mmCIF file of C-alpha atoms and ligand atoms in Angstrom:
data_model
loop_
_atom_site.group_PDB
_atom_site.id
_atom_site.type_symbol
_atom_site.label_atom_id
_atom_site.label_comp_id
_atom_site.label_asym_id
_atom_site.label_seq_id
_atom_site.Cartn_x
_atom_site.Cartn_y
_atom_site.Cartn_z
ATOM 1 C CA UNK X 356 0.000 0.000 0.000
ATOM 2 C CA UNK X 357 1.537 3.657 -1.487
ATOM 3 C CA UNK X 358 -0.177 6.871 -0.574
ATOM 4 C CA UNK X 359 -2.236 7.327 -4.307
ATOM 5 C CA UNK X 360 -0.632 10.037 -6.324
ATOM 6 C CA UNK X 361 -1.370 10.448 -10.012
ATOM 7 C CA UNK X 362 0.705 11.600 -12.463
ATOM 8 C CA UNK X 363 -0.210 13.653 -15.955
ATOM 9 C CA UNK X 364 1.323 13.501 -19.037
ATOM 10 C CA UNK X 365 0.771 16.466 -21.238
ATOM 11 C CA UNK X 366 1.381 17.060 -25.036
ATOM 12 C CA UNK X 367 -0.004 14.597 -27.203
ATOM 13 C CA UNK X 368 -2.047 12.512 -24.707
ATOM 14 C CA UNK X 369 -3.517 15.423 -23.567
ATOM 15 C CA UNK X 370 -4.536 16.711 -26.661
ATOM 16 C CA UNK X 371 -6.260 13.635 -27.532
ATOM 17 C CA UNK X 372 -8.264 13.429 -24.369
ATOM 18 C CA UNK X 373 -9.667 17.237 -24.587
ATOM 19 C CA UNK X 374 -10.737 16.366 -28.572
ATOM 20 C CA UNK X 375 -12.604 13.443 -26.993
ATOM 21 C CA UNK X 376 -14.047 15.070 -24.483
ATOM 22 C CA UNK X 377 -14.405 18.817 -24.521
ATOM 23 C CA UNK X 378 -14.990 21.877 -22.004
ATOM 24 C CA UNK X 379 -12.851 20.484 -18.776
ATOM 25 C CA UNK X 380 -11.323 23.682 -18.922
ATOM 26 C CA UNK X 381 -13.837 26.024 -19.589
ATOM 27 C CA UNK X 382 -14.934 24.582 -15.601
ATOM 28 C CA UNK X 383 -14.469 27.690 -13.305
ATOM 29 C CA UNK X 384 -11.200 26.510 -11.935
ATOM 30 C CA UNK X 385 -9.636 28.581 -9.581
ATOM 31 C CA UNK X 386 -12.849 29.888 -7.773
ATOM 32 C CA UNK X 387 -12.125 27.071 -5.129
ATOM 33 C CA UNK X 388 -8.508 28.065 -4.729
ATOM 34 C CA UNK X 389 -9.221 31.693 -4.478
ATOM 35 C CA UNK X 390 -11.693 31.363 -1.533
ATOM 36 C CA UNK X 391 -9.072 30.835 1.067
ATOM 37 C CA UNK X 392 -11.047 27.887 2.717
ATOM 38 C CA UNK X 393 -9.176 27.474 6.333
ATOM 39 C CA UNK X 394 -7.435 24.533 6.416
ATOM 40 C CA UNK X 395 -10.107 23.141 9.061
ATOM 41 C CA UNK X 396 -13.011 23.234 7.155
ATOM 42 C CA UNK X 397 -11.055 22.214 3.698
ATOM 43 C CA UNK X 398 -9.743 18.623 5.262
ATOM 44 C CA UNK X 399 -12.702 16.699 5.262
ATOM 45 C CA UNK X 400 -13.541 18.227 1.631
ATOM 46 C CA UNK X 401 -10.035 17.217 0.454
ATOM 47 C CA UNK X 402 -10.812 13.473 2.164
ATOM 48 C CA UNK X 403 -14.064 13.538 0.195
ATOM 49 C CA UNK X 404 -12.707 14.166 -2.891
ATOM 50 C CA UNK X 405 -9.776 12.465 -2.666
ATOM 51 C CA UNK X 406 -11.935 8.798 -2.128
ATOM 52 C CA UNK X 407 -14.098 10.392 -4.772
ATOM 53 C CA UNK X 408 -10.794 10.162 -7.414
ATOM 54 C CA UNK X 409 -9.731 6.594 -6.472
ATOM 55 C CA UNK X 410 -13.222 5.553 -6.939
ATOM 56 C CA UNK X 411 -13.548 7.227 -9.816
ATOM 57 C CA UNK X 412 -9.814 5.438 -10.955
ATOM 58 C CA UNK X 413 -11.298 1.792 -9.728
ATOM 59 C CA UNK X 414 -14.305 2.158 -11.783
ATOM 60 C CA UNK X 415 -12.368 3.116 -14.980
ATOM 61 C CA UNK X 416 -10.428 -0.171 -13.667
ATOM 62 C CA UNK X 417 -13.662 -2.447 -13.709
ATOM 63 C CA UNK X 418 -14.566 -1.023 -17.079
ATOM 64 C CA UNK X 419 -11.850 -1.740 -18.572
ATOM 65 C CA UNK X 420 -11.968 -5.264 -17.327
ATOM 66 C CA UNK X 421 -15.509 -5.719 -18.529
ATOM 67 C CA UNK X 422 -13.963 -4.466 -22.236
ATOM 68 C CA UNK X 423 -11.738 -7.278 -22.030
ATOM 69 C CA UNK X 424 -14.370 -9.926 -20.581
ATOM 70 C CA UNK X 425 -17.049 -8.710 -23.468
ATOM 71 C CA UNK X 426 -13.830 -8.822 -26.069
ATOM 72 C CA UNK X 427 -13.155 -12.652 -25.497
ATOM 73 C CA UNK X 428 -16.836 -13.433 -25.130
ATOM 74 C CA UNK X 429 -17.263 -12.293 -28.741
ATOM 75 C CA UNK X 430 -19.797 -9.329 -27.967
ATOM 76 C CA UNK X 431 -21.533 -6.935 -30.525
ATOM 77 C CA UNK X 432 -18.411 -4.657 -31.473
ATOM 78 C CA UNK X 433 -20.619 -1.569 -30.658
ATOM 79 C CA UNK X 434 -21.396 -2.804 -27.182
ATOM 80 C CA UNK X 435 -17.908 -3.351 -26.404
ATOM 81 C CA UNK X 436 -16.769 0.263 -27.831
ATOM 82 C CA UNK X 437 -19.251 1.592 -25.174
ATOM 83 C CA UNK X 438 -17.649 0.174 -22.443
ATOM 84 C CA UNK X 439 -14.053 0.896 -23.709
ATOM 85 C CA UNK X 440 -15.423 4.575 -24.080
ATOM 86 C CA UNK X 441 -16.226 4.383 -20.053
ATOM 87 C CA UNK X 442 -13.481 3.956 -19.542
ATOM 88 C CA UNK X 443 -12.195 7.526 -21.044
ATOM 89 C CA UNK X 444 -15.052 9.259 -18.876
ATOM 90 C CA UNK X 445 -13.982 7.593 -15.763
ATOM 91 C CA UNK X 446 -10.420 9.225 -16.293
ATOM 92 C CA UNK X 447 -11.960 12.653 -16.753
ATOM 93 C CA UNK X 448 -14.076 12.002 -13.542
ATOM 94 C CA UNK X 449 -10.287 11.299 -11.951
ATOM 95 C CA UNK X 450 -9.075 14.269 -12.991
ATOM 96 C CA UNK X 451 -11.875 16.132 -12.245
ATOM 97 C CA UNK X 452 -11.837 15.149 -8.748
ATOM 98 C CA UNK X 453 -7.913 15.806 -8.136
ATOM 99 C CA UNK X 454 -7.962 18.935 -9.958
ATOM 100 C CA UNK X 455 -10.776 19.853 -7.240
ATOM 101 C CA UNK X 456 -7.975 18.378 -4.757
ATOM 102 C CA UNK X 457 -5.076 20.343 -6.017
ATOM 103 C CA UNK X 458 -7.421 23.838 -5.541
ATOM 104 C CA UNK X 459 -7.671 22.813 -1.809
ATOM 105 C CA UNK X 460 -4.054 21.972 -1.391
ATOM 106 C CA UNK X 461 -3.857 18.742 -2.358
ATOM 107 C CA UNK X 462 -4.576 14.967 -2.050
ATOM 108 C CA UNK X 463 -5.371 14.056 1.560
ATOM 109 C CA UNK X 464 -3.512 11.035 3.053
ATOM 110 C CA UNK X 465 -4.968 8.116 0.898
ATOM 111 C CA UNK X 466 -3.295 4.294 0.887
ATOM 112 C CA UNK X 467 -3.539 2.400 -1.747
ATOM 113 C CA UNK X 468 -2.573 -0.880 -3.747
ATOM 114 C CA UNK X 469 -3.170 -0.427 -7.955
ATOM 115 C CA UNK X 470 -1.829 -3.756 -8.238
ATOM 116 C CA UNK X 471 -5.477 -4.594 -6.802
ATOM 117 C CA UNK X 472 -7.591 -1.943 -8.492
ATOM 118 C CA UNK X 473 -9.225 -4.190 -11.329
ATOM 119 C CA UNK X 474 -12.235 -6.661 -10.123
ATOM 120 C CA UNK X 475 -11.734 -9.641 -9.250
ATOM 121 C CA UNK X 476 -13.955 -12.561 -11.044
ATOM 122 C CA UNK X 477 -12.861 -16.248 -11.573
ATOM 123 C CA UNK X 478 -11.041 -16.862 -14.700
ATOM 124 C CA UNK X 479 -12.320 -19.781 -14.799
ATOM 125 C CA UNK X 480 -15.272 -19.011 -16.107
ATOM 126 C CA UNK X 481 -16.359 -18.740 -19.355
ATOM 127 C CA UNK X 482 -16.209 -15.154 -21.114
ATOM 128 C CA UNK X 483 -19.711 -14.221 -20.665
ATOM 129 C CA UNK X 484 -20.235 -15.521 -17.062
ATOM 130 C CA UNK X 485 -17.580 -13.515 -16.620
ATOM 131 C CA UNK X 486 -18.846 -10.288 -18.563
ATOM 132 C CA UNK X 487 -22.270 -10.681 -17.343
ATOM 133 C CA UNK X 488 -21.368 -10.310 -13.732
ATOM 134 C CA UNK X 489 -18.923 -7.692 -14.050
ATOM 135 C CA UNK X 490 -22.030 -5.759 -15.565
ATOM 136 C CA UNK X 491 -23.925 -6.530 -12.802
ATOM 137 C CA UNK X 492 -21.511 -5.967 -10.217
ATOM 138 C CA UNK X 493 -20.245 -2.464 -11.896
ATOM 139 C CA UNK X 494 -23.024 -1.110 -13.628
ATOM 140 C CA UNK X 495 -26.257 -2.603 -13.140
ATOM 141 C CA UNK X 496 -25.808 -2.300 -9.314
ATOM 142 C CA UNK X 497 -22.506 0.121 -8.526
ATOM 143 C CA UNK X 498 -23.211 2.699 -11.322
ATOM 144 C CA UNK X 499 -27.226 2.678 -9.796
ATOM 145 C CA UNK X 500 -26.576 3.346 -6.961
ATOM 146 C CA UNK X 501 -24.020 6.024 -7.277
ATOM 147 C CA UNK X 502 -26.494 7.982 -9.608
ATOM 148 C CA UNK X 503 -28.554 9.396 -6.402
ATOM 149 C CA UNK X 504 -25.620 9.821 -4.398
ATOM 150 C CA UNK X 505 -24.193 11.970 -7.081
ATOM 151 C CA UNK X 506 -26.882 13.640 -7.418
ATOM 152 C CA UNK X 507 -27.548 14.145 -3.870
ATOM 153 C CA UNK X 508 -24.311 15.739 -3.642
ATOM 154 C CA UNK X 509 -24.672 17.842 -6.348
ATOM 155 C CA UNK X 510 -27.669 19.391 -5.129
ATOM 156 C CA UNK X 511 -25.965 19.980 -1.611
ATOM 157 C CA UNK X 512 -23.049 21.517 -3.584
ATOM 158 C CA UNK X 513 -22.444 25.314 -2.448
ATOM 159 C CA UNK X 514 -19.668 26.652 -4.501
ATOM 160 C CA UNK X 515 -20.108 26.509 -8.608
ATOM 161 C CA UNK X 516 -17.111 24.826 -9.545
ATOM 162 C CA UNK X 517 -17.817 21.590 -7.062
ATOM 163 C CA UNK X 518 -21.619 21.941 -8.622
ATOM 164 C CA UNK X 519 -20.539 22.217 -12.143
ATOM 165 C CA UNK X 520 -17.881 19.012 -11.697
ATOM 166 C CA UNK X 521 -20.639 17.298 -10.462
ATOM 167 C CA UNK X 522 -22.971 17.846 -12.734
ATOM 168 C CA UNK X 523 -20.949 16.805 -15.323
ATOM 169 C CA UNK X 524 -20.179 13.566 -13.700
ATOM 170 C CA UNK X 525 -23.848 12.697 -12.871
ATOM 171 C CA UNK X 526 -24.385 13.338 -16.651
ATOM 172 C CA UNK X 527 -22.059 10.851 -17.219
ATOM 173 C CA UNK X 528 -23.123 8.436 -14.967
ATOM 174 C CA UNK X 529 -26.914 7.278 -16.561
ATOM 175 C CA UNK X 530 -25.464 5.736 -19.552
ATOM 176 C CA UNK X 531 -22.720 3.918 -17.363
ATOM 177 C CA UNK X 532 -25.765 2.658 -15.552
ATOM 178 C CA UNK X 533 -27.728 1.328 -18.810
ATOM 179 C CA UNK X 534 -25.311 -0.627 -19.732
ATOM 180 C CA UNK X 535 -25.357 -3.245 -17.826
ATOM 181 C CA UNK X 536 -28.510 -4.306 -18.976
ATOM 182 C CA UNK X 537 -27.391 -3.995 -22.637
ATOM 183 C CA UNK X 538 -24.802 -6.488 -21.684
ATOM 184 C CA UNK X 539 -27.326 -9.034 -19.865
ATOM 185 C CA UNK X 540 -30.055 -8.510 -22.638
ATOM 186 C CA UNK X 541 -27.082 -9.470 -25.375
ATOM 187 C CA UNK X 542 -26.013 -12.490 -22.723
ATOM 188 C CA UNK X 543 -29.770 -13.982 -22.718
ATOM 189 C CA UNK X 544 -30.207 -17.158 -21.590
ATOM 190 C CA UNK X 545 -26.535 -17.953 -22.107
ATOM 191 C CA UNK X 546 -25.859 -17.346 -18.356
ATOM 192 C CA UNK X 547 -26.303 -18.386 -15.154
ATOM 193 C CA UNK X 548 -29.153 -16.439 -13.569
ATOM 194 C CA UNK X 549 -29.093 -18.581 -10.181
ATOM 195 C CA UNK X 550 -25.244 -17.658 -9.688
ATOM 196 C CA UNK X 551 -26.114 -14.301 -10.874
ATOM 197 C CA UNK X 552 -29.029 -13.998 -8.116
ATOM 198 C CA UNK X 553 -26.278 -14.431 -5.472
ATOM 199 C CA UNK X 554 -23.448 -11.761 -7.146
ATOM 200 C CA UNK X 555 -26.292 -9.561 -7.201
ATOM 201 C CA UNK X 556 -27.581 -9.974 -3.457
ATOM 202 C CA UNK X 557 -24.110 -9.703 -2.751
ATOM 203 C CA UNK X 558 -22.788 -6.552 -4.307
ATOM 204 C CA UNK X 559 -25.967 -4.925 -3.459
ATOM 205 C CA UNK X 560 -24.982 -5.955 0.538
ATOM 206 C CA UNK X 561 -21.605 -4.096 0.228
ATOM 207 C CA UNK X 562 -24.228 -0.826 -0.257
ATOM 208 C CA UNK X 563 -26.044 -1.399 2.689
ATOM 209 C CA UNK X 564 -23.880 1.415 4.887
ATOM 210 C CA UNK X 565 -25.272 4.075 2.524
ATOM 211 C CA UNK X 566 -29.222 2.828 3.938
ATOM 212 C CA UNK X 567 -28.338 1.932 7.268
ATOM 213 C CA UNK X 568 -26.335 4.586 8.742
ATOM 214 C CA UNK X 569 -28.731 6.455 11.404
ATOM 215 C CA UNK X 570 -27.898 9.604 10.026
ATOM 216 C CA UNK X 571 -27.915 8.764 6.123
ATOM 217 C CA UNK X 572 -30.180 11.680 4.791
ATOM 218 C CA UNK X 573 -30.680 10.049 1.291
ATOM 219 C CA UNK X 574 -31.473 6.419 3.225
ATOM 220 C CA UNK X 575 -35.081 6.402 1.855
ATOM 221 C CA UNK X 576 -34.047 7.180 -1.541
ATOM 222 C CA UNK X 577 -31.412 4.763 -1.989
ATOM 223 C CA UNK X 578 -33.800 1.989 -0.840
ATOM 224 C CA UNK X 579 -36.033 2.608 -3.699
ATOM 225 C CA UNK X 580 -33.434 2.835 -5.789
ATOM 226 C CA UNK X 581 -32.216 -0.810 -5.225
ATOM 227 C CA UNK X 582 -35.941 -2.441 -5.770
ATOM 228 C CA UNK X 583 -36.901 0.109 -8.728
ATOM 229 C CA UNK X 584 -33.516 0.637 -10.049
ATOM 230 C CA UNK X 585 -31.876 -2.775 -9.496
ATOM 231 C CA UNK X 586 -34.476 -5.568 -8.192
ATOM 232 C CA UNK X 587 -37.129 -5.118 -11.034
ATOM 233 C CA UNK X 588 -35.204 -4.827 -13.311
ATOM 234 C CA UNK X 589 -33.255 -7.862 -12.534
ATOM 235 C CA UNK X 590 -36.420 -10.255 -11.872
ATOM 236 C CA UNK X 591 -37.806 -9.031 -15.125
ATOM 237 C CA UNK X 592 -34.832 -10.845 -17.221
ATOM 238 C CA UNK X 593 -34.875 -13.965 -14.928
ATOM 239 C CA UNK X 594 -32.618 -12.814 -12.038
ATOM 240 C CA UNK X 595 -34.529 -13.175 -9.324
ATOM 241 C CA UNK X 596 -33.008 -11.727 -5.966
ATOM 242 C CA UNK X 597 -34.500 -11.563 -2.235
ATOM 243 C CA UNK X 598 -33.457 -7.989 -0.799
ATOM 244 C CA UNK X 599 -35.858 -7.150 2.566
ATOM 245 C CA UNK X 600 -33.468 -8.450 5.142
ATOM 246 C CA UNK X 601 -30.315 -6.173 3.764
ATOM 247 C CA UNK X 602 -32.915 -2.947 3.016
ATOM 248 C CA UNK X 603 -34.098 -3.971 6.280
ATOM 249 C CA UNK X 604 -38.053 -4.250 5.544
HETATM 250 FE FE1 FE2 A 1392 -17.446 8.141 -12.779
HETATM 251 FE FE1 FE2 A 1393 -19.300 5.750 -13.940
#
């Protein structure tokens, strides 16, 4: 484990990423800076956004293993471009969140092992088991559920360059969400749906904090978001998974 730092080319790279993906720097940079927050009040911000980046740096990890999983499975080559091209937002999402760092005064204390970023799923399964539940685990039930908690934060957002990087990151975020389902609708009846049941039940578990807390503001909305966003959804392609003991009903 290595405190996380992250490191920026320039030149070429660069170029390429802004043509890809316009107006990062037309973002009000600088306002946050120029504010003076007292170091007091700008540490738990700097924590904040400082998880926010590795998550943001994991998930570009996970889609980039799903691109590989959905490459050896043989998958539509369109399908498997979107997920590559997640991968690309994801990294502007990283450096959206460190740039928001660096205009507090940097990363705060953060340990970390990349060796262990990507997901882990048994290689010995076939391609598409293997693709199916990293678009369960990642989008169909991570990408979900991070849509309202985005969104919650973006409406609690004071300052306009934290509300403007968020809103570009929630905007991101509903496609990342969809595709899951593209990927599970492609996969049919192909997969395992019983196995799938308990990777669901599971992943959705590791959520549980963000509904259980006693002081989680957004607790309601989350629930509904796992049995509208997730559970329906799921038992309406044959994956059928028992949630009221984890949402606690
Ligand atoms: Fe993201
Ligand atoms: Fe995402």
């Amino acid at each position: 484990m290595r405190q996380l730092e992250l490191d920026w080319l320039g030149g070429p790279a660069e170029r390429r990423m802004r043509r890809r993906r316009p107006g990062i720097d037309d973002l009000p940079w600088g306002t946050l800076a120029a504010a003076g927050i007292a170091e007091a009040d700008a540490a738990p911000v700097r924590a904040s956004w400082t998880d926010g980046a590795f998550s943001e740096y994991a998930s570009a990890a996970a889609f980039a293993a799903l691109t590989t999983a959905l490459l050896e499975a043989g998958a539509p080559v369109d399908l498997i471009a979107m997920a590559g091209d997640f991968v690309v937002d994801e990294m502007v999402h990283v450096e959206l969140n460190a740039r928001i760092c660096a205009e507090l005064g940097g990363a705060a204390p953060y340990l970390v092992d990349l060796e262990k970023v990507s997901p882990w799923v048994d290689p010995a399964l076939p391609a598409i088991e293997r693709a199916a539940e990293l678009a369960l685990q990642i989008s169909c039930v991570g990408e979900a559920l991070s849509v309202p908690v985005l969104a919650g934060s973006m409406r609690a957002a004071r300052h306009p360059l934290t509300r403007a990087v968020l809103r570009r990151i929630v905007r991101d975020e509903g496609p990342h969400a969809r595709l899951g389902w593209l990927v599970l609708d492609w996969a049919g009846d192909r997969i395992d749906r019983a196995r799938l049941a308990g990777v669901a039940r599971t992943r959705i578990g590791h959520y549980a904090p963000l509904w259980r807390c006693p002081d989680c503001a957004e607790g309601a909305t989350m629930i509904r978001a796992v049995r509208r966003d997730i559970v329906a959804p799921l038992a309406a392609r044959g994956i059928t998974v028992r949630v009221d003991d984890l949402l606690g009903s």
